[in-house]
Short mmCIF file of C-alpha atoms and ligand atoms in Angstrom, two decimals:
data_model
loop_
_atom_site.label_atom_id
_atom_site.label_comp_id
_atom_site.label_asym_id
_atom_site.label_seq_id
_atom_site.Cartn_x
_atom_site.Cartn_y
_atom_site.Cartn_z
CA UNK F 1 0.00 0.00 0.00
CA UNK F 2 3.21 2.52 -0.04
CA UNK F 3 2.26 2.35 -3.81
CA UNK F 4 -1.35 2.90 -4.65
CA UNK F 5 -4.15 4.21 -6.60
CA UNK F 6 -4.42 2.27 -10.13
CA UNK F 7 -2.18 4.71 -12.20
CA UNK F 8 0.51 4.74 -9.90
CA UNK F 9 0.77 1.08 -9.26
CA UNK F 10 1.17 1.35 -13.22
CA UNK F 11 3.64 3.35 -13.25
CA UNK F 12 5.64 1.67 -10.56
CA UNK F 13 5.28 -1.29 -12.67
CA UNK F 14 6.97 0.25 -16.03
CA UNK F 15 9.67 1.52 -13.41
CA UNK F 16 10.21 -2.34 -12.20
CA UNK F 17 10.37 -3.06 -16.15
CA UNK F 18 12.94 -0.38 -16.79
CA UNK F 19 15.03 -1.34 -13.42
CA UNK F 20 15.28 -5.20 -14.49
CA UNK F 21 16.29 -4.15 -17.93
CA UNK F 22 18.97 -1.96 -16.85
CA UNK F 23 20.14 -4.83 -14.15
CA UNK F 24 19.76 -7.97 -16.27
CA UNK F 25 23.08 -9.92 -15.98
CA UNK F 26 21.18 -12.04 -18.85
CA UNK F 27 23.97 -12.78 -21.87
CA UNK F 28 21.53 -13.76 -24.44
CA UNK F 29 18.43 -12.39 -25.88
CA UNK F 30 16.41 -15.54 -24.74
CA UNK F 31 17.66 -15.45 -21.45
CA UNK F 32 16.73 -11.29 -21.26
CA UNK F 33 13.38 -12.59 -22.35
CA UNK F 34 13.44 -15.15 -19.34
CA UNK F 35 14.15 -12.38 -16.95
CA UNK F 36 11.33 -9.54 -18.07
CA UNK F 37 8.94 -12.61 -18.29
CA UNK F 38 9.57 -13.75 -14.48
CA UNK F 39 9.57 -9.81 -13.39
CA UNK F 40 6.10 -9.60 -15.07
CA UNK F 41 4.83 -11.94 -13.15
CA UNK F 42 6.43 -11.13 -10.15
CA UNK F 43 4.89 -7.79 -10.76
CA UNK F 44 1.48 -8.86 -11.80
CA UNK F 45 0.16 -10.93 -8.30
CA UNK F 46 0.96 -7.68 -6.17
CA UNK F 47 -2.69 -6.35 -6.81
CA UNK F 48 -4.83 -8.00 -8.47
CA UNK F 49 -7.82 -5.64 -9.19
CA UNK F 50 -6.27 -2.94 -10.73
CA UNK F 51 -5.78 -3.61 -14.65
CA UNK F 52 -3.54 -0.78 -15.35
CA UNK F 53 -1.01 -3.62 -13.75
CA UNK F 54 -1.34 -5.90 -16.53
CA UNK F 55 -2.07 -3.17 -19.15
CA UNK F 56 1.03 -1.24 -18.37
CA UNK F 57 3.51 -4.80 -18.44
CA UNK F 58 1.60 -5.96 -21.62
CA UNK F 59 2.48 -2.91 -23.27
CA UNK F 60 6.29 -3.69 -22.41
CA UNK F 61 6.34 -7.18 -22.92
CA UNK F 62 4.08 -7.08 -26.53
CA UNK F 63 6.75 -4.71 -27.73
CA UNK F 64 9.78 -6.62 -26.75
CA UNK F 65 8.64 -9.92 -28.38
CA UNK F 66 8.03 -8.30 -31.60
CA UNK F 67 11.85 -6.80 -31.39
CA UNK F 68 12.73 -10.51 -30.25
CA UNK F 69 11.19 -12.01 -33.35
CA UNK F 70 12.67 -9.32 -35.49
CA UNK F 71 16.12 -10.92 -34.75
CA UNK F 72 17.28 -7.92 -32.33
CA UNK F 73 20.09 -8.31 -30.04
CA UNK F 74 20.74 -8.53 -26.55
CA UNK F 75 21.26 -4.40 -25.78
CA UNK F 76 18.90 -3.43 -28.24
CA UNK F 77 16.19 -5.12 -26.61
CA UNK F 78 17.54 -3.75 -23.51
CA UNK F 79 17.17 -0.45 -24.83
CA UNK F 80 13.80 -0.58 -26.10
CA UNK F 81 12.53 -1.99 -23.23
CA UNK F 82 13.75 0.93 -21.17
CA UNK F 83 12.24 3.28 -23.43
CA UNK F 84 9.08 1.84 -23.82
CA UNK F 85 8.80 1.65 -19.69
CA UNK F 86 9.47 5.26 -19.75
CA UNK F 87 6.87 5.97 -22.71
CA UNK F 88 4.57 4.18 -20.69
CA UNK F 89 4.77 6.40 -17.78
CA UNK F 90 4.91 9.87 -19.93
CA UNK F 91 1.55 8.56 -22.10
CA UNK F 92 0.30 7.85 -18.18
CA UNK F 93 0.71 11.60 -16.64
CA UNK F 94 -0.15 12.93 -19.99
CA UNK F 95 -3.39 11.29 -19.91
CA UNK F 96 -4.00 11.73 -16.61
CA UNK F 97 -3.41 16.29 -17.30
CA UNK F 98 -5.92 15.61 -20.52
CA UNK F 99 -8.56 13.80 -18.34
CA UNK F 100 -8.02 16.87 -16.02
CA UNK F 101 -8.66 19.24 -19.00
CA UNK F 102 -11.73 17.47 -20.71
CA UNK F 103 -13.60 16.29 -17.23
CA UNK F 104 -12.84 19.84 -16.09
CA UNK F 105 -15.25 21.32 -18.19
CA UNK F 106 -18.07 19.26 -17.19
CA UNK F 107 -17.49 21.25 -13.65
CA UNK F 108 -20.00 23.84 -13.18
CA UNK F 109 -19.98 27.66 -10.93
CA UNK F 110 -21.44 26.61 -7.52
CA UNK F 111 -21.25 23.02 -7.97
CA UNK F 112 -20.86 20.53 -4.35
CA UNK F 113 -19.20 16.91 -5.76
CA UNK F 114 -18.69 14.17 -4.22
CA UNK F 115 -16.04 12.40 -4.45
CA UNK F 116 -14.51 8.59 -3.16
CA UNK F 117 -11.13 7.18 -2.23
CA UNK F 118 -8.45 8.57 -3.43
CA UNK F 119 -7.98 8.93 -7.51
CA UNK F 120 -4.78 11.04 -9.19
CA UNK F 121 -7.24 11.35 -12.12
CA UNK F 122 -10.35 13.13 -10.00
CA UNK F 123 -7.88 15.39 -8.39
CA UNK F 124 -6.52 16.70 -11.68
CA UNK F 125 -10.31 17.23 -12.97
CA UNK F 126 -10.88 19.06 -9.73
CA UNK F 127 -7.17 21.24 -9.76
CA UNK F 128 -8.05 21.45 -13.90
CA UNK F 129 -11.77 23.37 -12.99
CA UNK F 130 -10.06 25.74 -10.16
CA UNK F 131 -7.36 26.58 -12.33
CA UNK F 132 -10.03 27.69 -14.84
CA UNK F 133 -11.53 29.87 -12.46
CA UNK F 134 -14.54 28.08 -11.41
CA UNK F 135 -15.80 27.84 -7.76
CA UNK F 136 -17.06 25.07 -6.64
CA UNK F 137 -16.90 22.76 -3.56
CA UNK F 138 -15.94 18.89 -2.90
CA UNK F 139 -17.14 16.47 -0.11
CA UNK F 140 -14.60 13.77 0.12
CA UNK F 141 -15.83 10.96 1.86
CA UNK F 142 -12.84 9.17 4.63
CA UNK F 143 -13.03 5.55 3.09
CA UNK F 144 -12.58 3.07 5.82
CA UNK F 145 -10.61 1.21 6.39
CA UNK F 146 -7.37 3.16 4.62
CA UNK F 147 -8.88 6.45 5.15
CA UNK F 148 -7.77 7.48 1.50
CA UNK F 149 -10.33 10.04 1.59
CA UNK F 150 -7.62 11.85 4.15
CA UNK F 151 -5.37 12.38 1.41
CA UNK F 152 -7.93 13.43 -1.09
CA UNK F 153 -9.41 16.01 0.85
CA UNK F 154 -5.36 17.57 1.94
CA UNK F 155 -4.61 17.36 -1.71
CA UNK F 156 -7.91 19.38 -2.52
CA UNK F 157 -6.88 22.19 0.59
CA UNK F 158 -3.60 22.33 -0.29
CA UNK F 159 -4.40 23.25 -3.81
CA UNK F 160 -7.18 25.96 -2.97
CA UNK F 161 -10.07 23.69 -3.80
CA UNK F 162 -13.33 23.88 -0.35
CA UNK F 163 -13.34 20.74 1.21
CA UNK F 164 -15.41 19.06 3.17
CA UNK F 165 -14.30 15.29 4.75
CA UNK F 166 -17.33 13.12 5.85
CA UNK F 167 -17.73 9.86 7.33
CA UNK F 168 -18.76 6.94 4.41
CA UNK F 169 -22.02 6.01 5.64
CA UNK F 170 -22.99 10.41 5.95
CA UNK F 171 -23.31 9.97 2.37
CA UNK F 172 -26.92 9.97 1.61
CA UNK F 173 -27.52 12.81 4.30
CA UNK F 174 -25.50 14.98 1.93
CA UNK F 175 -26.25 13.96 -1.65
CA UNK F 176 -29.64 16.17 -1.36
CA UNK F 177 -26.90 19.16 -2.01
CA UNK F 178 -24.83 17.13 -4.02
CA UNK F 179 -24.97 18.23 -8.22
CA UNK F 180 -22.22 15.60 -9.41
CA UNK F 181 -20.12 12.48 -8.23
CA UNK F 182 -16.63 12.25 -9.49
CA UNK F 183 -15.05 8.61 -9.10
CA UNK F 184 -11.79 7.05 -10.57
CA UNK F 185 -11.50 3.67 -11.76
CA UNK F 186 -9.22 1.02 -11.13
CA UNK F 187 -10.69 -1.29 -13.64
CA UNK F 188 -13.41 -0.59 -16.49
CA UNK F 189 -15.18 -3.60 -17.56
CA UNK F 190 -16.50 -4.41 -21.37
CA UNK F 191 -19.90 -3.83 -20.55
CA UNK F 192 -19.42 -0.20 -19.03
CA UNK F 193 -19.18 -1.32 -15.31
CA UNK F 194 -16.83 0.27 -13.02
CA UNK F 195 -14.48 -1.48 -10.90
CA UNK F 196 -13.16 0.96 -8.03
CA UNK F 197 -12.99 1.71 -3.83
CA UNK F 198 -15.41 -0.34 -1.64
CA UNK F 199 -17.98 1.60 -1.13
CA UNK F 200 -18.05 3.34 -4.32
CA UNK F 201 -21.55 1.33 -5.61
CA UNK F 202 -22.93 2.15 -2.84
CA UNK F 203 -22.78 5.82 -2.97
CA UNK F 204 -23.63 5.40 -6.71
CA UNK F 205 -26.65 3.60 -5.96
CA UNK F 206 -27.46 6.31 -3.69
CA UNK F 207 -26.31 8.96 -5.84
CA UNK F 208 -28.78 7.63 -8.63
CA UNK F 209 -31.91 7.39 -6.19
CA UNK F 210 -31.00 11.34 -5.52
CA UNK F 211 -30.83 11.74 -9.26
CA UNK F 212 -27.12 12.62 -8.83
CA UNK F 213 -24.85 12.63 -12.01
CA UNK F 214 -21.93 10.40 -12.06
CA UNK F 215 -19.01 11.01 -13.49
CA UNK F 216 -15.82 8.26 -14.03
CA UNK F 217 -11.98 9.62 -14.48
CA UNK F 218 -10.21 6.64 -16.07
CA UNK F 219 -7.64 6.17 -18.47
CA UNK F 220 -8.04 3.74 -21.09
CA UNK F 221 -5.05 1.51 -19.76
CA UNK F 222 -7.40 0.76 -16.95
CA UNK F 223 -10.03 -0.91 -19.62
CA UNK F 224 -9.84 -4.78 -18.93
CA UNK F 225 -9.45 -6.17 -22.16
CA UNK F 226 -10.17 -10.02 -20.08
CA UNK F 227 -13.96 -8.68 -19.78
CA UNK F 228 -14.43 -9.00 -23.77
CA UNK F 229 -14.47 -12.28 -23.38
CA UNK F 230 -16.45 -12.91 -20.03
CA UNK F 231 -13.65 -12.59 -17.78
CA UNK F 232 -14.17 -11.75 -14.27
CA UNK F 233 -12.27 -8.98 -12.21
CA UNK F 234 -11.01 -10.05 -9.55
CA UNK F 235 -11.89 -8.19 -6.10
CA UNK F 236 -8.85 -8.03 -3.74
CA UNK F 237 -9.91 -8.78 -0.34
CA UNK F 238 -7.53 -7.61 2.60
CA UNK F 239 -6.27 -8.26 6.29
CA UNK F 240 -9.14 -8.51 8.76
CA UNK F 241 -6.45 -6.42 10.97
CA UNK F 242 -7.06 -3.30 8.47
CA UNK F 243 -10.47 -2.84 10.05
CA UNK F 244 -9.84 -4.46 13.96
CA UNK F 245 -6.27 -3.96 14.12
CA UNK F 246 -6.54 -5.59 18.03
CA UNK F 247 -8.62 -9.00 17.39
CA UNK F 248 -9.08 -9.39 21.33
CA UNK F 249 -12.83 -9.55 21.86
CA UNK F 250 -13.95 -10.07 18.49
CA UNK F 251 -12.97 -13.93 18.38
CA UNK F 252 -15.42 -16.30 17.01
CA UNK F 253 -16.22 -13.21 14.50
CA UNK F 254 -15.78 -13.93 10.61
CA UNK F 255 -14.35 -9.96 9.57
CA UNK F 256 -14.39 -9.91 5.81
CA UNK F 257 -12.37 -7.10 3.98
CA UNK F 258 -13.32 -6.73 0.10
CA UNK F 259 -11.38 -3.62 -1.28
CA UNK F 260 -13.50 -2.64 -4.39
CA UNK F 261 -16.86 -3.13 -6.03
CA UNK F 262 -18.82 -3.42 -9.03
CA UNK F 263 -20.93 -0.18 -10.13
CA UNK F 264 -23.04 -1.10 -12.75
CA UNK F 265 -22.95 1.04 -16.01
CA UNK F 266 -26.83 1.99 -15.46
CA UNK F 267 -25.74 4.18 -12.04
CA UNK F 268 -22.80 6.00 -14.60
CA UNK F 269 -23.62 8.77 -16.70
CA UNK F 270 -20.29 9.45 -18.29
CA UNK F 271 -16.74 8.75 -18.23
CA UNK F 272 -13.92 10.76 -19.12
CA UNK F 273 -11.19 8.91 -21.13
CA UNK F 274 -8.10 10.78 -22.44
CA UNK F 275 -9.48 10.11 -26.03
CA UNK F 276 -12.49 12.15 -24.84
CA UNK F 277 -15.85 11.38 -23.03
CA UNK F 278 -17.55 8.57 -23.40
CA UNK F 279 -21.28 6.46 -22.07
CA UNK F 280 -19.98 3.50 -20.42
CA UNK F 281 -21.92 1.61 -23.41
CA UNK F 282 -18.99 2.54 -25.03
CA UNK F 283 -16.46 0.70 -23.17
CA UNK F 284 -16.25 -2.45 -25.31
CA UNK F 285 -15.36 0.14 -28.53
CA UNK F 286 -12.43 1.70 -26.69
CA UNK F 287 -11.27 -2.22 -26.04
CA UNK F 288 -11.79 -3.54 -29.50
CA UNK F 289 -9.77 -0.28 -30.79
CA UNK F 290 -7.48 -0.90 -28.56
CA UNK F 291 -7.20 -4.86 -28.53
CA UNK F 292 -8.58 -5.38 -32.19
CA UNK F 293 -11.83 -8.55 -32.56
CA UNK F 294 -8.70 -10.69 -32.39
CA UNK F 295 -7.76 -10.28 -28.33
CA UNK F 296 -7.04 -14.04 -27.64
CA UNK F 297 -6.38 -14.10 -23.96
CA UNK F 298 -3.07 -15.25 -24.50
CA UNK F 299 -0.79 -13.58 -22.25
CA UNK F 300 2.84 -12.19 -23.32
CA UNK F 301 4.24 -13.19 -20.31
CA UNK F 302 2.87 -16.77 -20.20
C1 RUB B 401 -7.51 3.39 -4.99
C2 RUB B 401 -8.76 3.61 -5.76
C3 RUB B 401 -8.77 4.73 -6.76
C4 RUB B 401 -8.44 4.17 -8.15
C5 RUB B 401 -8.20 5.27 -9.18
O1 RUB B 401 -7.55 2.21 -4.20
O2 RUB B 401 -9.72 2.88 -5.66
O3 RUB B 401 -10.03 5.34 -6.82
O4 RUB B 401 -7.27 3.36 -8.08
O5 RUB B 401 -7.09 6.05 -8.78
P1 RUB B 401 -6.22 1.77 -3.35
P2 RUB B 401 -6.13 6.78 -9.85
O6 RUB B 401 -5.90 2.90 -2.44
O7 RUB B 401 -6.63 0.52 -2.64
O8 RUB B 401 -5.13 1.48 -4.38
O9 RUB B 401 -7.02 7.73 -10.62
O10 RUB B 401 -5.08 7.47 -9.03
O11 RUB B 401 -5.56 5.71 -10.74
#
């Protein structure tokens, strides 16, 4: 948890990429192969929810088999590799500033949004609207059991923004003010459903009994391309000790510790892509451009 939030863990991925290409003692191109393939999936079964994981070591991996089967040699390969991890994490931030710009304008004068957990993409929307002169003000809810919502709600102050921090379940007593909700997303599925914080459906439920608009910041690296062929996402579930960190008195009780949910594309209105805005409808279009009809399943690093 030092390294979280979906981008980020990407990013820290392409940077565990680039560090094992630069450190590989391997002294042919086969055996530099080996080594990226075994620091994928070292890499890959730290989190498993997230998709910008897999999406951000695919994009390595994809590109250094096709300079493999090319014929390339050892320090080419080496080379590319490290270039493509970087070009990975400058496509990421650059995304990340254009989701800013394009979700910012969907911010309106006066507006109270709420927002939950803690998403790099929903602060730059929120930093992108201020910036543009528009005054507005956020409710962040805390998120038990990390508390995330702490550092959303410091970010927010420390850039200007109103903030307000709530408790999770003071949600519903608030959403009568409410005009938007502004989520990230740590996985998008094929059908439009968002993977992201627990808690999240809950307060989009909520949000669309209040006739609330939501509102999704993801880039499309966190589009699971799995879910085009039925694949589930898998929900992370945690420690028991990350919600009764002192067990004495509670034995005999089952605690269970899920980390995200499901929100079902009928509770989203939009989501903000860096290719532009889209109705979570839409999400199997941005796959197949992405992925082409001809997305196998097969893994690069299998
Ligand atoms: C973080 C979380 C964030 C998404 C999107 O969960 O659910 O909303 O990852 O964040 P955790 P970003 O703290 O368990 O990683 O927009 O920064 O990718």
């Amino acid at each position: 948890m030092d390294i979280r939030g979906a981008a980020e863990i990407a990013q820290y991925a392409s940077l565990g990429m680039k560090t094992e290409a630069e450190k590989s003692i391997a002294t042919t191109p086969q055996g530099f192969m080996d080594d990226m393939k075994e620091t994928a999936r070292f890499l890959l079964i730290t989190r498993p929810t997230a998709v910008s994981l897999p999406n951000a070591i695919r994009y390595i991996l994809s590109r250094l088999m096709s300079d493999n089967e090319k014929g390339m040699g050892i320090e080419g390969l080496r080379r590319n590799t490290i270039s493509n991890s970087e070009r990975f994490i400058s496509l990421s931030n650059a995304a990340i500033q254009t989701i800013g710009e394009i979700g910012a304008r969907r911010i309106k004068e006066g507006d109270i949004i709420m927002t939950h957990c803690n998403s790099r993409c929903v602060i730059s929307v929120l930093i992108e609207a201020y910036k543009g002169g528009k005054h507005f003000s956020v409710i962040a809810c805390e998120t038990r059991p990390r508390l995330q919502g702490h550092l959303t709600a410091k970010a927010l102050r420390d850039a200007g923004i109103d903030v307000t921090l709530i408790v999770d379940s003071a949600a519903r007593y608030f959403l009568d003010d409410v005009k938007k909700v502004v989520i990230g997303a740590d996985s998008v599925a094929a059908n439009g459903a968002v993977i992201n914080k627990i808690g999240t459906s809950t307060i989009a439920a909520l949000a669309h009994e209040a006739r609330v608009r939501l509102m999704v910041a993801a880039e499309t690296y966190k589009f699971h391309p799995g879910t085009m062929h039925g694949e589930l996402v898998e929900i992370e579930e945690r420690d028991a000790t990350e919600i009764i960190p002192d067990m004495r008195g509670f034995e005999g009780i089952r605690i269970r510790n899920p980390a995200f949910d499901i929100t079902p594309p009928e509770y989203i209105d939009l989501i903000v892509t860096e290719l532009g805005i889209i109705p979570p409808q839409a999400a199997v279009l941005v796959l197949k451009e992405q992925y082409g009809w001809e997305f196998s399943g097969k893994e690069p690093w299998e």
